Amino acid sequence: MYTLLKNLGTWLTSSAQWTGPDGIAHRLAEHLQYSLLATLIAAAIGLPLGLLIGHTGKGAFLAINLASFGRALPTVGLVVLVFLAGGLSMLPVYVALVALAVPAIVTNTYAGMTAVDPDVKDAARGQGMRGHQVLCQVELPLALPLIMTGLRLALIQVVATATIAAYVSFGGLGRYVFDGLAQRDLVQVLGGAVLVAAVAVVLDVALAGLQRFLFRHRTV
Amino acid sequence: MTIDWSWISAHTDDLTTLTLSHLQAALTAVALGLLISLPLAVVAHRVPRLRGALLGLSNILFTIPSIAIFVLLLPVSGLTRTTTVTGLTVYTLVVLLRNTVEGLDSVPAKVKEAAKAMGTRPLRTLLTVEFPLALPVIFAGVRIATVMSISLVSVATYIGDGGLGQLFTDGFQRNFPTPVIAGVVLTLLLAVVADAVLVAVQYALTPWARRRA
């Protein structure tokens, strides 16, 4: 166990390991690229959908069931399935990652919208605001903290799952995990796992900090 | 993409075995998760100073990717079912702990005072008053944890376990979609059925909640 940790330390800190196309720096950049792009696409789909459902109150059934469906869907299976259907490209990975992230974003956006006090919405309407004004100037700002929570949750799940890009022969930090497993090189496997975990934790803490900074004037 | 039905009919036995093994891993994890999180939740509920630490710790554990948890356990428990179940248990903790604490918080103080006034001792109050009243919220957590575990078992296919997840590896390696489709459909079915069973159990366990609804 001690030797293992020592070797892991050497693997993580040797400068040779960090450079080149197979180096940690490059793999890290790939991993972040997959994760951020997938989360952006998911947000572009999920945010309007969640806002619409929350604003109109229509399709609440969809929003609630989408959450449990998203939790139940086995991502590995989805990646393999889209891969077998669509051939070798990054598409299956993005499809799977987006499918994973959309439910978290929709349900949290919806939850944020429904948590807005109806009296406040009525007051806004009573002041002569139109539907879209109520949505943009009243509901959206009040729902923002929960919406942020949803985006955070989605990004973390995506970062964790982007590991599977390597399973269908793409890059990212998962490369170390899968190459290591194939080569029976436990140090490399552990190194990859530690890096993915570190990225996930660091991003979550950073976003939590950002969220606190953005909403620092709130007393709630 | 077409389904090869003859493959499915030829492999019904394998599919049954994998489904059962899948279910076993997920349910063991949820049971262990409950066993660990119930006492911890009581501690977090009663000792405000430990509350933040316990919930924060489980949050951090939840952030660690599932594949990473399985892999990090390899030096300890190897390519075994123990690794799968331990990894999944870690994942259930955050949901179960948070919901149980919230459930205990939701019990009105007056009810606890009434129990105290009737001479009920703290442990008995906890078991016969607080836990039953917290059941709906605890059950919401159990349902999420169960569905999540059922979906996550597949990830353990990378370390040679993973129940229905093995169908994904199999289909991927042979470039043959049928097992993959079967695996996805069976996982979803398992999740839906398990969730429905839990709803029924909760319904049976909380007769008083029905009148309110």
Short mmCIF file of C-alpha atoms in Angstrom, two decimals:
data_model
loop_
_atom_site.label_atom_id
_atom_site.label_comp_id
_atom_site.label_asym_id
_atom_site.label_seq_id
_atom_site.Cartn_x
_atom_site.Cartn_y
_atom_site.Cartn_z
CA MET A 1 0.00 0.00 0.00
CA TYR A 2 2.82 2.38 0.93
CA THR A 3 4.77 1.60 -2.27
CA LEU A 4 1.60 2.11 -4.24
CA LEU A 5 1.04 5.57 -2.78
CA LYS A 6 4.70 6.44 -3.34
CA ASN A 7 4.51 5.36 -6.98
CA LEU A 8 1.27 7.29 -7.35
CA GLY A 9 3.00 10.38 -5.99
CA THR A 10 5.86 9.94 -8.47
CA TRP A 11 3.40 9.42 -11.34
CA LEU A 12 1.43 12.55 -10.48
CA THR A 13 4.44 14.80 -9.95
CA SER A 14 6.97 13.77 -12.60
CA SER A 15 7.25 16.51 -15.19
CA ALA A 16 7.42 13.98 -18.05
CA GLN A 17 3.93 12.85 -17.11
CA TRP A 18 2.53 16.35 -17.55
CA THR A 19 3.81 17.17 -21.05
CA GLY A 20 3.15 15.87 -24.57
CA PRO A 21 -0.06 14.66 -26.27
CA ASP A 22 -0.45 11.89 -23.68
CA GLY A 23 0.47 14.19 -20.79
CA ILE A 24 -1.79 15.18 -17.93
CA ALA A 25 -2.02 18.83 -19.06
CA HIS A 26 -3.35 17.82 -22.47
CA ARG A 27 -5.74 15.19 -21.09
CA LEU A 28 -7.00 17.69 -18.53
CA ALA A 29 -7.72 20.24 -21.26
CA GLU A 30 -9.59 17.58 -23.27
CA HIS A 31 -11.60 16.56 -20.23
CA LEU A 32 -12.58 20.15 -19.47
CA GLN A 33 -13.46 20.77 -23.12
CA TYR A 34 -15.84 17.77 -23.24
CA SER A 35 -17.41 18.65 -19.91
CA LEU A 36 -17.91 22.35 -20.49
CA LEU A 37 -19.23 22.00 -24.05
CA ALA A 38 -21.67 19.25 -23.01
CA THR A 39 -22.89 21.31 -20.04
CA LEU A 40 -23.33 24.39 -22.28
CA ILE A 41 -25.41 22.41 -24.80
CA ALA A 42 -27.43 20.90 -21.95
CA ALA A 43 -28.01 24.37 -20.48
CA ALA A 44 -29.11 25.69 -23.89
CA ILE A 45 -31.74 22.92 -23.98
CA GLY A 46 -32.62 22.60 -20.31
CA LEU A 47 -32.85 26.23 -19.18
CA PRO A 48 -35.51 27.39 -21.69
CA LEU A 49 -37.45 24.18 -21.13
CA GLY A 50 -37.38 24.53 -17.34
CA LEU A 51 -38.29 28.23 -17.53
CA LEU A 52 -41.17 27.54 -19.89
CA ILE A 53 -42.57 24.72 -17.75
CA GLY A 54 -42.16 26.79 -14.59
CA HIS A 55 -43.68 29.93 -16.10
CA THR A 56 -46.70 28.34 -17.76
CA GLY A 57 -47.19 25.54 -15.25
CA LYS A 58 -47.74 23.22 -18.20
CA GLY A 59 -45.74 20.01 -18.45
CA ALA A 60 -44.94 19.78 -14.74
CA PHE A 61 -45.50 16.05 -15.03
CA LEU A 62 -42.76 15.95 -17.67
CA ALA A 63 -40.34 17.92 -15.50
CA ILE A 64 -40.81 15.65 -12.50
CA ASN A 65 -40.58 12.39 -14.42
CA LEU A 66 -37.63 13.55 -16.46
CA ALA A 67 -35.67 13.66 -13.21
CA SER A 68 -36.24 10.05 -12.25
CA PHE A 69 -35.79 8.93 -15.85
CA GLY A 70 -32.45 10.75 -15.96
CA ARG A 71 -31.37 9.08 -12.73
CA ALA A 72 -32.33 5.62 -14.00
CA LEU A 73 -30.69 5.84 -17.43
CA PRO A 74 -27.41 3.89 -17.47
CA THR A 75 -24.95 6.28 -19.13
CA VAL A 76 -22.48 3.57 -20.14
CA GLY A 77 -25.23 1.79 -22.06
CA LEU A 78 -26.30 5.02 -23.72
CA VAL A 79 -22.76 5.83 -24.89
CA VAL A 80 -22.25 2.35 -26.33
CA LEU A 81 -25.65 2.40 -27.98
CA VAL A 82 -25.17 5.78 -29.69
CA PHE A 83 -21.64 4.71 -30.59
CA LEU A 84 -22.85 1.52 -32.28
CA ALA A 85 -25.58 3.47 -34.09
CA GLY A 86 -23.50 6.47 -35.13
CA GLY A 87 -19.99 5.15 -35.53
CA LEU A 88 -16.70 6.47 -34.27
CA SER A 89 -17.05 10.15 -33.42
CA MET A 90 -17.33 12.31 -30.32
CA LEU A 91 -21.09 12.50 -30.97
CA PRO A 92 -22.06 9.52 -28.75
CA VAL A 93 -20.10 10.97 -25.87
CA TYR A 94 -21.75 14.38 -26.21
CA VAL A 95 -25.22 12.83 -26.65
CA ALA A 96 -24.79 10.79 -23.48
CA LEU A 97 -23.33 13.66 -21.45
CA VAL A 98 -26.07 16.07 -22.58
CA ALA A 99 -28.76 13.46 -21.84
CA LEU A 100 -27.27 13.12 -18.37
CA ALA A 101 -27.16 16.85 -17.68
CA VAL A 102 -30.50 18.04 -19.13
CA PRO A 103 -32.79 16.46 -16.48
CA ALA A 104 -30.83 17.98 -13.58
CA ILE A 105 -31.00 21.43 -15.21
CA VAL A 106 -34.70 21.21 -16.16
CA THR A 107 -35.90 19.95 -12.78
CA ASN A 108 -33.88 22.47 -10.77
CA THR A 109 -34.94 25.37 -13.00
CA TYR A 110 -38.52 24.22 -12.68
CA ALA A 111 -38.18 23.85 -8.90
CA GLY A 112 -36.70 27.35 -8.68
CA MET A 113 -39.57 28.80 -10.70
CA THR A 114 -42.27 27.12 -8.63
CA ALA A 115 -40.60 28.29 -5.42
CA VAL A 116 -41.27 31.93 -6.39
CA ASP A 117 -44.04 33.34 -4.18
CA PRO A 118 -47.26 33.57 -6.26
CA ASP A 119 -48.13 36.84 -4.50
CA VAL A 120 -44.96 38.41 -5.90
CA LYS A 121 -45.93 37.32 -9.40
CA ASP A 122 -49.45 38.67 -8.91
CA ALA A 123 -48.03 41.96 -7.67
CA ALA A 124 -45.83 42.22 -10.77
CA ARG A 125 -48.85 41.53 -12.96
CA GLY A 126 -50.90 44.04 -11.02
CA GLN A 127 -48.28 46.67 -11.80
CA GLY A 128 -48.96 46.04 -15.45
CA MET A 129 -46.05 43.74 -16.30
CA ARG A 130 -46.55 41.42 -19.24
CA GLY A 131 -45.86 37.69 -19.19
CA HIS A 132 -42.33 37.90 -20.51
CA GLN A 133 -41.52 40.81 -18.20
CA VAL A 134 -42.70 38.85 -15.17
CA LEU A 135 -40.56 35.95 -16.35
CA CYS A 136 -37.38 37.95 -17.01
CA GLN A 137 -37.57 40.57 -14.28
CA VAL A 138 -39.27 38.75 -11.42
CA GLU A 139 -39.28 34.96 -11.71
CA LEU A 140 -35.84 34.46 -13.24
CA PRO A 141 -33.88 36.54 -10.69
CA LEU A 142 -35.71 34.90 -7.77
CA ALA A 143 -35.22 31.41 -9.17
CA LEU A 144 -31.54 31.96 -9.95
CA PRO A 145 -30.00 30.33 -6.85
CA LEU A 146 -31.80 27.02 -7.51
CA ILE A 147 -31.04 27.27 -11.22
CA MET A 148 -27.35 27.66 -10.33
CA THR A 149 -27.55 24.61 -8.08
CA GLY A 150 -28.92 22.63 -11.02
CA LEU A 151 -26.13 23.78 -13.32
CA ARG A 152 -23.55 22.90 -10.67
CA LEU A 153 -25.00 19.44 -10.20
CA ALA A 154 -25.10 18.90 -13.95
CA LEU A 155 -21.50 20.02 -14.48
CA ILE A 156 -20.21 17.76 -11.71
CA GLN A 157 -22.05 14.74 -13.10
CA VAL A 158 -20.75 15.53 -16.57
CA VAL A 159 -17.14 15.89 -15.36
CA ALA A 160 -17.44 12.54 -13.61
CA THR A 161 -18.97 10.85 -16.60
CA ALA A 162 -16.72 12.40 -19.27
CA THR A 163 -14.37 9.60 -18.20
CA ILE A 164 -16.29 7.31 -20.54
CA ALA A 165 -15.07 9.26 -23.59
CA ALA A 166 -11.93 7.17 -23.21
CA TYR A 167 -13.98 3.98 -23.23
CA VAL A 168 -14.96 4.65 -26.85
CA SER A 169 -11.34 5.54 -27.66
CA PHE A 170 -11.31 9.30 -27.11
CA GLY A 171 -9.17 11.38 -24.77
CA GLY A 172 -9.74 13.05 -21.46
CA LEU A 173 -8.59 11.90 -18.05
CA GLY A 174 -10.48 8.62 -18.42
CA ARG A 175 -7.67 7.60 -20.81
CA TYR A 176 -5.44 6.80 -17.83
CA VAL A 177 -8.15 4.76 -16.14
CA PHE A 178 -8.93 2.62 -19.17
CA ASP A 179 -5.37 2.31 -20.49
CA GLY A 180 -4.20 1.45 -17.00
CA LEU A 181 -6.91 -1.19 -16.59
CA ALA A 182 -5.96 -2.74 -19.95
CA GLN A 183 -2.25 -2.73 -19.10
CA ARG A 184 -2.81 -3.88 -15.51
CA ASP A 185 -1.02 -0.71 -14.43
CA LEU A 186 -2.75 0.13 -11.16
CA VAL A 187 -0.70 3.28 -10.55
CA GLN A 188 -1.89 4.80 -13.82
CA VAL A 189 -5.52 3.79 -13.10
CA LEU A 190 -5.37 5.35 -9.66
CA GLY A 191 -3.64 8.45 -11.02
CA GLY A 192 -6.47 8.97 -13.52
CA ALA A 193 -9.13 8.41 -10.86
CA VAL A 194 -7.48 10.85 -8.45
CA LEU A 195 -7.25 13.50 -11.18
CA VAL A 196 -10.93 13.16 -12.21
CA ALA A 197 -12.00 13.30 -8.57
CA ALA A 198 -9.81 16.35 -7.99
CA VAL A 199 -11.23 18.17 -11.04
CA ALA A 200 -14.80 17.43 -9.90
CA VAL A 201 -14.18 18.60 -6.34
CA VAL A 202 -12.26 21.74 -7.39
CA LEU A 203 -14.93 22.76 -9.94
CA ASP A 204 -17.72 22.21 -7.40
CA VAL A 205 -15.97 24.28 -4.75
CA ALA A 206 -15.17 27.02 -7.30
CA LEU A 207 -18.79 27.18 -8.49
CA ALA A 208 -20.05 27.21 -4.90
CA GLY A 209 -17.74 30.17 -4.26
CA LEU A 210 -18.94 31.93 -7.42
CA GLN A 211 -22.54 31.34 -6.42
CA ARG A 212 -21.93 32.79 -2.97
CA PHE A 213 -20.18 35.80 -4.52
CA LEU A 214 -22.99 36.43 -7.03
CA PHE A 215 -25.71 36.25 -4.40
CA ARG A 216 -23.83 37.89 -1.54
CA HIS A 217 -26.40 40.68 -1.26
CA ARG A 218 -29.17 38.16 -0.59
CA THR A 219 -30.22 37.74 2.98
CA VAL A 220 -31.97 34.45 2.33
CA MET B 1 -30.20 -0.55 -35.46
CA THR B 2 -32.25 -3.73 -35.25
CA ILE B 3 -32.81 -6.04 -32.34
CA ASP B 4 -31.81 -9.65 -32.85
CA TRP B 5 -34.71 -11.34 -31.05
CA SER B 6 -33.22 -14.81 -31.49
CA TRP B 7 -30.19 -13.70 -29.42
CA ILE B 8 -32.55 -12.55 -26.67
CA SER B 9 -34.55 -15.77 -26.61
CA ALA B 10 -31.32 -17.80 -26.62
CA HIS B 11 -29.96 -15.82 -23.66
CA THR B 12 -32.98 -15.50 -21.36
CA ASP B 13 -31.17 -17.43 -18.62
CA ASP B 14 -28.12 -15.15 -18.78
CA LEU B 15 -30.33 -12.07 -18.78
CA THR B 16 -32.17 -13.32 -15.70
CA THR B 17 -28.91 -14.06 -13.88
CA LEU B 18 -27.47 -10.65 -14.74
CA THR B 19 -30.68 -8.85 -13.73
CA LEU B 20 -30.71 -10.60 -10.35
CA SER B 21 -27.02 -9.91 -9.76
CA HIS B 22 -27.62 -6.28 -10.76
CA LEU B 23 -30.52 -5.94 -8.34
CA GLN B 24 -28.58 -7.63 -5.57
CA ALA B 25 -25.67 -5.17 -5.84
CA ALA B 26 -27.98 -2.14 -5.87
CA LEU B 27 -30.18 -3.29 -2.98
CA THR B 28 -27.24 -4.35 -0.79
CA ALA B 29 -25.73 -0.91 -1.31
CA VAL B 30 -28.95 0.88 -0.34
CA ALA B 31 -29.39 -1.37 2.73
CA LEU B 32 -25.80 -0.74 3.85
CA GLY B 33 -26.22 2.97 3.11
CA LEU B 34 -29.29 3.06 5.36
CA LEU B 35 -27.49 1.14 8.09
CA ILE B 36 -24.69 3.73 8.07
CA SER B 37 -26.71 6.88 7.49
CA LEU B 38 -29.54 6.35 10.00
CA PRO B 39 -27.33 6.60 13.12
CA LEU B 40 -25.23 9.34 11.51
CA ALA B 41 -28.40 11.28 10.71
CA VAL B 42 -29.50 11.06 14.34
CA VAL B 43 -26.11 12.45 15.37
CA ALA B 44 -26.30 15.23 12.77
CA HIS B 45 -29.85 16.05 13.88
CA ARG B 46 -29.02 16.18 17.59
CA VAL B 47 -25.54 17.73 17.48
CA PRO B 48 -25.66 20.90 15.38
CA ARG B 49 -21.88 21.23 15.39
CA LEU B 50 -21.38 17.87 13.66
CA ARG B 51 -24.20 18.46 11.22
CA GLY B 52 -22.26 20.62 8.77
CA ALA B 53 -19.22 18.35 8.91
CA LEU B 54 -21.19 15.15 8.23
CA LEU B 55 -23.29 16.61 5.42
CA GLY B 56 -20.24 18.33 3.91
CA LEU B 57 -18.19 15.14 3.98
CA SER B 58 -20.93 13.12 2.29
CA ASN B 59 -21.25 15.89 -0.32
CA ILE B 60 -17.56 15.67 -1.15
CA LEU B 61 -17.74 11.87 -1.41
CA PHE B 62 -20.67 12.30 -3.80
CA THR B 63 -18.60 14.59 -6.03
CA ILE B 64 -16.03 11.85 -6.67
CA PRO B 65 -16.90 10.14 -9.96
CA SER B 66 -18.28 6.62 -9.57
CA ILE B 67 -15.64 5.10 -11.84
CA ALA B 68 -13.00 6.77 -9.67
CA ILE B 69 -14.51 5.35 -6.48
CA PHE B 70 -14.53 1.83 -7.91
CA VAL B 71 -10.96 2.21 -9.12
CA LEU B 72 -9.72 3.74 -5.86
CA LEU B 73 -11.12 0.73 -4.01
CA LEU B 74 -9.21 -1.72 -6.24
CA PRO B 75 -6.07 -1.85 -4.06
CA VAL B 76 -8.26 -2.59 -1.03
CA SER B 77 -10.83 -5.07 -2.29
CA GLY B 78 -9.75 -5.96 -5.82
CA LEU B 79 -11.92 -6.91 -8.79
CA THR B 80 -14.79 -8.15 -6.64
CA ARG B 81 -18.42 -7.59 -5.77
CA THR B 82 -17.24 -5.99 -2.51
CA THR B 83 -15.71 -3.15 -4.53
CA THR B 84 -18.95 -2.65 -6.47
CA VAL B 85 -21.14 -2.62 -3.38
CA THR B 86 -18.78 -0.41 -1.35
CA GLY B 87 -18.57 2.13 -4.17
CA LEU B 88 -22.34 2.23 -4.56
CA THR B 89 -22.84 2.51 -0.80
CA VAL B 90 -20.65 5.62 -0.72
CA TYR B 91 -22.92 7.08 -3.39
CA THR B 92 -26.16 6.36 -1.53
CA LEU B 93 -24.88 8.05 1.63
CA VAL B 94 -25.30 11.65 0.53
CA VAL B 95 -28.96 11.24 -0.47
CA LEU B 96 -29.90 9.03 2.49
CA LEU B 97 -28.11 11.15 5.07
CA ARG B 98 -29.51 14.46 3.82
CA ASN B 99 -33.07 13.18 3.57
CA THR B 100 -33.01 11.43 6.96
CA VAL B 101 -31.72 14.57 8.67
CA GLU B 102 -34.37 16.65 6.90
CA GLY B 103 -37.00 14.10 7.85
CA LEU B 104 -36.03 14.22 11.52
CA ASP B 105 -35.96 18.04 11.36
CA SER B 106 -39.51 18.05 9.99
CA VAL B 107 -40.97 16.37 13.09
CA PRO B 108 -42.80 19.13 15.01
CA ALA B 109 -41.21 20.01 18.34
CA LYS B 110 -44.62 19.83 20.02
CA VAL B 111 -44.96 16.17 19.12
CA LYS B 112 -41.60 15.41 20.70
CA GLU B 113 -42.53 17.41 23.80
CA ALA B 114 -45.80 15.53 24.08
CA ALA B 115 -43.92 12.23 23.96
CA LYS B 116 -41.52 13.50 26.61
CA ALA B 117 -44.41 14.66 28.79
CA MET B 118 -45.94 11.21 28.58
CA GLY B 119 -42.73 9.85 30.05
CA THR B 120 -41.37 8.31 26.86
CA ARG B 121 -37.60 7.93 26.99
CA PRO B 122 -35.46 9.56 24.27
CA LEU B 123 -34.54 6.32 22.46
CA ARG B 124 -38.12 5.16 22.44
CA THR B 125 -39.30 8.58 21.23
CA LEU B 126 -36.77 8.34 18.43
CA LEU B 127 -37.88 4.87 17.37
CA THR B 128 -41.63 5.12 17.86
CA VAL B 129 -42.33 8.81 17.23
CA GLU B 130 -39.59 10.59 15.30
CA PHE B 131 -38.61 7.93 12.76
CA PRO B 132 -42.19 7.02 11.82
CA LEU B 133 -43.09 10.68 11.32
CA ALA B 134 -39.91 11.25 9.30
CA LEU B 135 -40.66 8.23 7.09
CA PRO B 136 -42.09 10.09 4.07
CA VAL B 137 -38.97 12.25 3.73
CA ILE B 138 -36.63 9.31 4.47
CA PHE B 139 -38.47 7.26 1.86
CA ALA B 140 -38.05 9.97 -0.74
CA GLY B 141 -34.30 9.57 -0.17
CA VAL B 142 -34.47 5.76 -0.32
CA ARG B 143 -36.29 5.96 -3.65
CA ILE B 144 -33.71 8.30 -5.18
CA ALA B 145 -30.82 6.23 -3.78
CA THR B 146 -32.32 3.00 -5.15
CA VAL B 147 -32.94 4.30 -8.66
CA MET B 148 -29.50 5.92 -8.72
CA SER B 149 -27.77 2.73 -7.54
CA ILE B 150 -29.58 0.61 -10.11
CA SER B 151 -28.31 2.93 -12.84
CA LEU B 152 -24.78 3.08 -11.39
CA VAL B 153 -24.19 -0.68 -11.02
CA SER B 154 -23.40 -0.73 -14.76
CA VAL B 155 -20.33 1.43 -14.22
CA ALA B 156 -18.74 -1.45 -12.32
CA THR B 157 -18.51 -3.32 -15.62
CA TYR B 158 -15.13 -1.58 -16.02
CA ILE B 159 -13.83 -3.53 -13.05
CA GLY B 160 -15.36 -6.77 -14.31
CA ASP B 161 -18.63 -6.71 -12.35
CA GLY B 162 -21.65 -4.52 -13.02
CA GLY B 163 -24.59 -6.88 -13.54
CA LEU B 164 -26.45 -5.77 -16.65
CA GLY B 165 -23.53 -3.45 -17.42
CA GLN B 166 -21.64 -6.49 -18.68
CA LEU B 167 -24.06 -6.49 -21.62
CA PHE B 168 -22.73 -3.05 -22.57
CA THR B 169 -19.12 -4.23 -22.64
CA ASP B 170 -20.15 -7.36 -24.50
CA GLY B 171 -22.11 -5.45 -27.15
CA PHE B 172 -19.37 -2.85 -27.50
CA GLN B 173 -16.59 -5.38 -27.99
CA ARG B 174 -18.53 -7.40 -30.56
CA ASN B 175 -20.07 -4.35 -32.26
CA PHE B 176 -23.48 -5.92 -31.62
CA PRO B 177 -26.27 -3.61 -30.35
CA THR B 178 -28.81 -6.19 -29.13
CA PRO B 179 -27.26 -6.90 -25.70
CA VAL B 180 -26.76 -3.17 -25.16
CA ILE B 181 -30.42 -2.40 -25.90
CA ALA B 182 -31.47 -5.30 -23.67
CA GLY B 183 -29.23 -3.99 -20.89
CA VAL B 184 -30.56 -0.42 -21.09
CA VAL B 185 -34.20 -1.56 -21.21
CA LEU B 186 -33.79 -4.04 -18.34
CA THR B 187 -32.00 -1.42 -16.19
CA LEU B 188 -34.80 1.10 -16.77
CA LEU B 189 -37.45 -1.56 -16.05
CA LEU B 190 -35.68 -2.60 -12.87
CA ALA B 191 -35.55 1.03 -11.72
CA VAL B 192 -39.25 1.61 -12.46
CA VAL B 193 -40.34 -1.61 -10.72
CA ALA B 194 -38.12 -1.01 -7.67
CA ASP B 195 -39.47 2.54 -7.38
CA ALA B 196 -43.08 1.33 -7.61
CA VAL B 197 -42.44 -1.30 -4.92
CA LEU B 198 -40.96 1.36 -2.61
CA VAL B 199 -44.00 3.59 -3.16
CA ALA B 200 -46.23 0.67 -2.18
CA VAL B 201 -44.14 -0.08 0.92
CA GLN B 202 -44.26 3.55 2.00
CA TYR B 203 -48.03 3.58 1.47
CA ALA B 204 -48.38 0.53 3.70
CA LEU B 205 -46.05 1.91 6.39
CA THR B 206 -47.62 5.36 6.73
CA PRO B 207 -51.38 4.83 7.02
CA TRP B 208 -51.81 8.21 8.77
CA ALA B 209 -50.40 10.11 5.77
CA ARG B 210 -53.25 8.89 3.56
CA ARG B 211 -55.97 10.79 5.37
CA ARG B 212 -54.20 14.09 4.84
CA ALA B 213 -53.87 13.58 1.11
#
